[in-house]
Coordinates of C-alpha atoms in Angstrom, one line a residue:
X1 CA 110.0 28.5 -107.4
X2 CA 112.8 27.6 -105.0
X3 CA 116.7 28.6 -104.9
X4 CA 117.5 26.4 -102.0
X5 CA 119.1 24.2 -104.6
X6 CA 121.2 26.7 -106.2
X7 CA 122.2 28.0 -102.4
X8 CA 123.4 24.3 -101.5
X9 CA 125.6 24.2 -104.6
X10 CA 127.6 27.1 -104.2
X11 CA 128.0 26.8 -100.5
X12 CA 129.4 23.2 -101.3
X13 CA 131.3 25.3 -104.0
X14 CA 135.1 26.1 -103.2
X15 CA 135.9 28.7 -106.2
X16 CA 134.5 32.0 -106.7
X17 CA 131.9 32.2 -109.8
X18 CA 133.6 35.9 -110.7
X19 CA 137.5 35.4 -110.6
X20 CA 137.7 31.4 -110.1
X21 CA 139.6 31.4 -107.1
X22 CA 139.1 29.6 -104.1
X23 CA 138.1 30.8 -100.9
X24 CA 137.6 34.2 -101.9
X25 CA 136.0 37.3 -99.7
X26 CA 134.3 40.7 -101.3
X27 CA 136.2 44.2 -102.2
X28 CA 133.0 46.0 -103.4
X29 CA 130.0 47.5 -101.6
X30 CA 128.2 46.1 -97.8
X31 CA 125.2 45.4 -98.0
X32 CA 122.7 43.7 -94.6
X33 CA 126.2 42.2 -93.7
X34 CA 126.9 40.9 -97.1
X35 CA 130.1 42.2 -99.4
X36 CA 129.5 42.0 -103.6
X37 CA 132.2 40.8 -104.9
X38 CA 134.4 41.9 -107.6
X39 CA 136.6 40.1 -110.2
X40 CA 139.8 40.5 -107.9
X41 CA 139.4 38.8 -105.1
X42 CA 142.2 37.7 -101.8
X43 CA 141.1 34.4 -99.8
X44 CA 138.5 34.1 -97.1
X45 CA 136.1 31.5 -95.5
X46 CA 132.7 30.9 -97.3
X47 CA 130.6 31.8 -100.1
X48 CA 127.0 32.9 -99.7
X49 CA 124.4 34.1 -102.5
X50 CA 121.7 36.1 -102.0
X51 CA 118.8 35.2 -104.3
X52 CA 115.4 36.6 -105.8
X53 CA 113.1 35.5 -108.5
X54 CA 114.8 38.4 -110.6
X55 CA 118.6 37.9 -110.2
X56 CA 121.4 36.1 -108.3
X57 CA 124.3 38.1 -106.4
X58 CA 127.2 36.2 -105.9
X59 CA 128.6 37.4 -102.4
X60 CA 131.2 36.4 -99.5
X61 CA 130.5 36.7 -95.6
X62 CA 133.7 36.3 -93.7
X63 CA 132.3 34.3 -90.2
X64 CA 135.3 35.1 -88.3
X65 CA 137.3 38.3 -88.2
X66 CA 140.8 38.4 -87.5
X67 CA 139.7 40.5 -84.6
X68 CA 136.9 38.1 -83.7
X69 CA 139.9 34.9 -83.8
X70 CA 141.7 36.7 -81.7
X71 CA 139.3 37.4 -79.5
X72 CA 138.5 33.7 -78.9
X73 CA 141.8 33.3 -78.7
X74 CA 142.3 35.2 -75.5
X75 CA 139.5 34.3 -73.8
X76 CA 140.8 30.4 -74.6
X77 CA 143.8 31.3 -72.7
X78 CA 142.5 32.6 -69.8
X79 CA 139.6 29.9 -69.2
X80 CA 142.5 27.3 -69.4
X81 CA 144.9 28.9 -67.2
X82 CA 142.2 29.5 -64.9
X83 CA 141.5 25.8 -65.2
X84 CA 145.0 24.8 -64.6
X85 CA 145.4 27.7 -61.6
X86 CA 143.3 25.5 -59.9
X87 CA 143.1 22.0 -60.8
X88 CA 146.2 21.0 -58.7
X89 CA 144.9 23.3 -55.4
X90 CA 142.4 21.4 -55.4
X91 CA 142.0 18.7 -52.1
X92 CA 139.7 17.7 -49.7
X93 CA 137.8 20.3 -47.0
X94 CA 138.1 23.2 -49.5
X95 CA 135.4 25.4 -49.5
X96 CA 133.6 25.2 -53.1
X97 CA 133.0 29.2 -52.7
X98 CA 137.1 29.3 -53.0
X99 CA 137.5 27.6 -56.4
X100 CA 135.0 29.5 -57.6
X101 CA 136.1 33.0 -56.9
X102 CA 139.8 31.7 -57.4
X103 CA 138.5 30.7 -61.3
X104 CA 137.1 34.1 -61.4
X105 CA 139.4 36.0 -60.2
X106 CA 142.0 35.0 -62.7
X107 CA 140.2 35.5 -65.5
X108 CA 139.6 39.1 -64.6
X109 CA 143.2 39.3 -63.8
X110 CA 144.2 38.9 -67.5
X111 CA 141.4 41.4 -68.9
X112 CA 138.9 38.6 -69.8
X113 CA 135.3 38.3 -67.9
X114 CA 133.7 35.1 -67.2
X115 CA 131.2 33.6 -69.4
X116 CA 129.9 32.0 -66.2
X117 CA 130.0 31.2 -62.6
X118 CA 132.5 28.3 -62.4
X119 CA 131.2 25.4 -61.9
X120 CA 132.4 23.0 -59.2
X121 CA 129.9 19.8 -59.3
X122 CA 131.0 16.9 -57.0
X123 CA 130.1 13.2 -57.6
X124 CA 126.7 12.5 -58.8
X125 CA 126.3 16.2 -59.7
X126 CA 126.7 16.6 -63.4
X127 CA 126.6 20.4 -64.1
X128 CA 125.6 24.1 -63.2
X129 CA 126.7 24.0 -59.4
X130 CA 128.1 27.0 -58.4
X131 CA 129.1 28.6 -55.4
X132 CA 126.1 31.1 -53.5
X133 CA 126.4 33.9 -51.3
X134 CA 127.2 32.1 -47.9
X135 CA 128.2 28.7 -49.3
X136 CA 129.7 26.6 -46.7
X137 CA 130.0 23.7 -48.8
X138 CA 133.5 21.7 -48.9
X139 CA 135.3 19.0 -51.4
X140 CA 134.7 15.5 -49.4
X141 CA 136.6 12.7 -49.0
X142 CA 137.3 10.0 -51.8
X143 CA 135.1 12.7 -54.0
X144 CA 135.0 12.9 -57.8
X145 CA 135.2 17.1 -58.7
X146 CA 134.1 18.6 -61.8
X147 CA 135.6 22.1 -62.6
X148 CA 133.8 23.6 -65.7
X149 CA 135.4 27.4 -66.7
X150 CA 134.6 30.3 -69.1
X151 CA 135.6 33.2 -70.3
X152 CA 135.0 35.7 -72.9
X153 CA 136.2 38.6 -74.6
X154 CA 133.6 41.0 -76.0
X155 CA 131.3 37.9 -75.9
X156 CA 133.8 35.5 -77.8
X157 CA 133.7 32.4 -75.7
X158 CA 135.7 29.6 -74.3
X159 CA 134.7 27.0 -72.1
X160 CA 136.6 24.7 -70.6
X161 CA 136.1 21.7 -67.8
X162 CA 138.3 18.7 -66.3
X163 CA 138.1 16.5 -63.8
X164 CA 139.8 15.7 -60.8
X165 CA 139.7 12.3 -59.1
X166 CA 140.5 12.7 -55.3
X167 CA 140.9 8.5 -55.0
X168 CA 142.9 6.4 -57.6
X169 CA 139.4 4.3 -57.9
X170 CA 137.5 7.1 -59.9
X171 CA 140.7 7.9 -62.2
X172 CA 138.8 4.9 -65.2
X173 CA 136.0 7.1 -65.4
X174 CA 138.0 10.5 -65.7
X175 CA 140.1 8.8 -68.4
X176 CA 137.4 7.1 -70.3
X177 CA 136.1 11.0 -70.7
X178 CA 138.8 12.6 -72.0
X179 CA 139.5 9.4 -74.4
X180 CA 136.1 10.3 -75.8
X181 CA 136.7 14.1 -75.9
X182 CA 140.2 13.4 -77.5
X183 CA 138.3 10.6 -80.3
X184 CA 136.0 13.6 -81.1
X185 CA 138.4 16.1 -81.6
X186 CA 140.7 14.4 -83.4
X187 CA 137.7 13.6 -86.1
X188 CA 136.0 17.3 -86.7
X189 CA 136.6 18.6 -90.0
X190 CA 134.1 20.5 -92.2
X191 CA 130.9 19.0 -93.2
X192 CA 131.5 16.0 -90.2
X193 CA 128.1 15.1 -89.1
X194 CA 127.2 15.5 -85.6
X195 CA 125.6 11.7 -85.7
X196 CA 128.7 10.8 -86.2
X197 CA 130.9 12.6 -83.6
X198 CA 128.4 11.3 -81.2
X199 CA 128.7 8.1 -82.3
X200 CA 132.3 8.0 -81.9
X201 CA 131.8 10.1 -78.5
X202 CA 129.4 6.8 -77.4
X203 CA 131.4 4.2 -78.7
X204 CA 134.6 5.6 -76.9
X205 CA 132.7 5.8 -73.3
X206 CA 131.4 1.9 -74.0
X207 CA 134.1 0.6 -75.0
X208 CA 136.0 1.3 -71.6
X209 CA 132.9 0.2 -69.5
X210 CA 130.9 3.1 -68.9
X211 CA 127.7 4.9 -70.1
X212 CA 127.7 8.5 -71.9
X213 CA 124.8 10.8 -70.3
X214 CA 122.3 10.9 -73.7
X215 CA 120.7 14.2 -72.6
X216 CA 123.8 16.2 -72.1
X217 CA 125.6 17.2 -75.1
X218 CA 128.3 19.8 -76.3
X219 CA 127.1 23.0 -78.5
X220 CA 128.0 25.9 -80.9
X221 CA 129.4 28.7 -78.8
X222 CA 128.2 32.5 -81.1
X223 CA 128.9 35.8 -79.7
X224 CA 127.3 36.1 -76.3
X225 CA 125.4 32.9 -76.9
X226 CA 126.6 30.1 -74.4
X227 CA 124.5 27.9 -76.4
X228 CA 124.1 27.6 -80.2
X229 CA 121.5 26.2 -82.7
X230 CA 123.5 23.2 -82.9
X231 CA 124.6 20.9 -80.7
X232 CA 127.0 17.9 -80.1
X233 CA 125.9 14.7 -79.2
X234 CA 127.3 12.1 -76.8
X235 CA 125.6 9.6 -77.8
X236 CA 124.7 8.2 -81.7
X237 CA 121.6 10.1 -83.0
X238 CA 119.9 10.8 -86.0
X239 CA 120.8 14.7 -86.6
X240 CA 120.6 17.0 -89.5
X241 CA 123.1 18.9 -88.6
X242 CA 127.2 19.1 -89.6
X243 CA 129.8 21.5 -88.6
X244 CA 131.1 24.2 -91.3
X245 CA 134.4 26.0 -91.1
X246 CA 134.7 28.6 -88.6
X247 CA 132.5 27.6 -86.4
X248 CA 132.9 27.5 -82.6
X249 CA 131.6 24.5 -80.4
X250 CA 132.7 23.2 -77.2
X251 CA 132.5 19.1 -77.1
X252 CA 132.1 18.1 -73.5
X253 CA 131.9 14.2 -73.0
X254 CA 129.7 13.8 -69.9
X255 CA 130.6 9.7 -68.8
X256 CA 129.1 7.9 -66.0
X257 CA 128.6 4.6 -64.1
X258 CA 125.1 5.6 -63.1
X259 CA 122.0 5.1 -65.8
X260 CA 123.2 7.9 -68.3
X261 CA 120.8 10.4 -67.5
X262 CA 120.8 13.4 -65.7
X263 CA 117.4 15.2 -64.4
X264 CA 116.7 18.4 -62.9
X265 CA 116.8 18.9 -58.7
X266 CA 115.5 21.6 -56.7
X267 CA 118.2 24.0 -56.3
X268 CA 119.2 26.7 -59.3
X269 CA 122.1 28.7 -58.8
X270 CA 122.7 30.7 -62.3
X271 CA 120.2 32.7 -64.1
X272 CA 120.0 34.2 -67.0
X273 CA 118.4 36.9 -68.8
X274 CA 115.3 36.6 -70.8
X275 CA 112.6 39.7 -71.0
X276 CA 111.8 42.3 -68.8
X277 CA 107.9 41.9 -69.9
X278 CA 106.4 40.5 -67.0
X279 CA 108.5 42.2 -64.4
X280 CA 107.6 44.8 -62.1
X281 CA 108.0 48.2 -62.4
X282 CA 110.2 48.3 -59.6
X283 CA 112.4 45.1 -60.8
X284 CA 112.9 46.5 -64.3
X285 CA 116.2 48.8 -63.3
X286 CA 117.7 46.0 -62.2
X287 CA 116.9 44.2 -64.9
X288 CA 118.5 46.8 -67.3
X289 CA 121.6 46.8 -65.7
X290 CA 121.9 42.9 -65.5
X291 CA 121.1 42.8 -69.5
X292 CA 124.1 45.7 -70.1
X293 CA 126.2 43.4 -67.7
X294 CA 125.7 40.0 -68.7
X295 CA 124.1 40.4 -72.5
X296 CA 122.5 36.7 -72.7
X297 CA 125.6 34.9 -70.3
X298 CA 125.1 33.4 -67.5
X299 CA 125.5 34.9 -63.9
X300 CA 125.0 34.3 -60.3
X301 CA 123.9 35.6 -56.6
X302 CA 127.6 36.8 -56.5
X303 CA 127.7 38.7 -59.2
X304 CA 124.6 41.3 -58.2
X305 CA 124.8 41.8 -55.0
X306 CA 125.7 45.5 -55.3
X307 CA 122.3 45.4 -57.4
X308 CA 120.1 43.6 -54.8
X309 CA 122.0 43.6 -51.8
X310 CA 119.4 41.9 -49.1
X311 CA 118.0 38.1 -50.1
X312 CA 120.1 38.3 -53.6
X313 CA 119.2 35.0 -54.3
X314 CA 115.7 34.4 -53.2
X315 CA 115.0 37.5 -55.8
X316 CA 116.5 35.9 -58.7
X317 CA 114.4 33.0 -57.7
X318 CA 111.5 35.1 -58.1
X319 CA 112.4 37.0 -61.4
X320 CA 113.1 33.4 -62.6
X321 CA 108.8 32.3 -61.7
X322 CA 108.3 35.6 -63.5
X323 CA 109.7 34.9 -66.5
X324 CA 112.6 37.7 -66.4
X325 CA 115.0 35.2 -65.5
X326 CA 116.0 31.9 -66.6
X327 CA 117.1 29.7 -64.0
X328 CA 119.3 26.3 -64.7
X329 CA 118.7 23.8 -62.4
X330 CA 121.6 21.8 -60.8
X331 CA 121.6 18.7 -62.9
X332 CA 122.2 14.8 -61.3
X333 CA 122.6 11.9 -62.6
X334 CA 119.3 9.9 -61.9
X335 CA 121.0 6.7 -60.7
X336 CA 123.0 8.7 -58.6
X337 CA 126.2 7.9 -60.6
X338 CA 129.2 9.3 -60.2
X339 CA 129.7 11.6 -63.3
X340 CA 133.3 12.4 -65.6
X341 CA 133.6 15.5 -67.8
X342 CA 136.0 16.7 -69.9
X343 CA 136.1 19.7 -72.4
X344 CA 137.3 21.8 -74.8
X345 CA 136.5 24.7 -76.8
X346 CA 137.3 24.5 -80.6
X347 CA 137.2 26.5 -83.6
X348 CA 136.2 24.2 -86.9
X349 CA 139.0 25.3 -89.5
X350 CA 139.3 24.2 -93.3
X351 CA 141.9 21.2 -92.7
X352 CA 141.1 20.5 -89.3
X353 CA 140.3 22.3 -85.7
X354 CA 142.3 24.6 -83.3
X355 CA 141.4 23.9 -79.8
X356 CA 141.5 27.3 -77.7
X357 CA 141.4 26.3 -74.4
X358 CA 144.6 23.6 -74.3
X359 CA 146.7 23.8 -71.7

């Protein structure tokens, strides 16, 4: 016998089976995370019911705490004013290894820690550049920069990216993304589809003569968890999936002139954690200090030196073969397109969104 039918109905429900109010959260007993509820109930965010071939329990789970809101909150500021710290610095000849430590630094400065490294990714470079140990690359000429920030606070997230256009002849393609990330926005609500956001997301990009990148997408940002079980699509696909209230995403339009795809090059930058299993015995310390560090965030070269201070990269390389590490490859557009982003992190609220990361 299934309940998967009942469980549909009363998440779809918007009153309380006990007291027949909407919206309403538990005052009785915890229980595995979930509240019973009594017949006197103030509002929250979504019903739940836990079911067995016996009996049902009506029960509330709150998503979001008021602590956990505020949390995102924070870290939205910082990653934007980072952002903005930045965006207007930025010219040709400077050294990526200065944005990225200039991004950092800020957020520290305001009691935040970064998600991630910054990433600074020029041209046909789509994502997950960041600065190494030794970098002595610069912003060229007539070059196309993507800044992409986060932050977080106890593992609440924000990310946030922009684009700057270093000749007036690139300035289409930054538009034409944050047109689409502006259409997408201004349509989330609960129960929105993400076929449909990347729909609008692709028709957007078209529409102003460009491509979207299909394999690149936005995603649900959870609690030390850059990426989510859902994602957001730039492009129109056949998905399953919707957004619910209180949920966190960031939607990041990725727009090109190239062939709208990106694909995996040599170099890898940022790791991050996966399982100490295969590991040496001699690796494993530092692997216990990068997990209490980092939890399952992102992190780079700079970030451990005081942990492996001789060849700090070429060892994450090799915890990365092992299996201990996850490396992400620099991504480039495979026509070598030049390559537009533009996001924002959101929280999905009953009549509408609040972006965190405006600025």
């Amino acid at each position: 016998m299934t309940f998967r039918p009942i469980l549909n109905a009363v998440l779809r429900s918007s009153l309380c089976p006990l007291c027949n109010l909407s919206k309403v959260p538990p005052t009785a007993t915890t229980l595995k995370g979930f509240s019973f509820m009594s017949s006197t109930c103030p509002p929250l965010t979504q019903r739940v019911i836990i079911l067995s071939p016996f009996k049902v329990m009506w029960c509330a789970l709150a998503l979001l705490t008021e602590e956990e809101l505020s949390c995102l909150r924070r870290a939205g500021r910082a990653a934007s004013q980072a952002l903005k710290s930045v965006i207007y610095k930025v010219h040709e000849g400077m050294p990526l290894i200065e944005v990225c430590e200039q991004v950092e630094r800020y957020i520290k400065s305001t009691g935040c820690e970064p998600a991630f490294p910054c990433n600074v990714s020029i041209n046909y470079v789509a994502a997950h550049y960041t600065s190494f140990v030794g970098d002595k690359s610069i912003i060229p000429p007539r070059s196309l920069v993507k800044i992409d920030v986060g932050a977080h606070v106890n593992g609440f997230i924000a990310d946030v990216a922009s684009t700057i256009a270093l000749s007036e002849e690139y300035e289409p393609l930054v538009r034409a993304a944050e047109r689409a990330l502006e259409t997408a926005i201004n349509s989330i609500r609960p129960g929105v589809r993400m076929s449909t956001l990347g729909s609008l997301i692709e028709t957007t990009i078209k529409s102003l003569g460009f491509k979207p990148i299909r394999n690149l997408s936005g995603h649900m940002l959870k609690q030390y968890t850059l990426h989510g079980e859902k994602s957001v699509p730039n492009v129109a696909v056949n998905s399953r999936f919707s957004m619910e209230a209180y949920e966190v995403y960031a939607i990041e339009p990725f727009v090109t002139n190239g062939l709208g795809v990106v694909v995996d090059s040599p170099e890898v930058y940022i790791f991050r954690y996966l399982s100490p299993k295969k590991a040496k015995k001699a690796d494993r310390e530092v692997l216990a200090t990068i997990w209490h560090r980092f939890k399952g965030l992102p992190f780079c070269d700079r970030w451990v030196r005081d942990l492996i201070p001789q060849e700090t990269l070429s060892k994450l390389l090799e915890l990365s073969r092992t299996g201990s590490l996850y490396g992400y490859h620099v991504l480039v557009e495979k026509g070598r397109g030049l390559v537009a982003q533009a996001e924002h992190t959101i929280i999905v609220l009953e009549d509408g969104v609040e972006v965190t990361t405006s600025f």
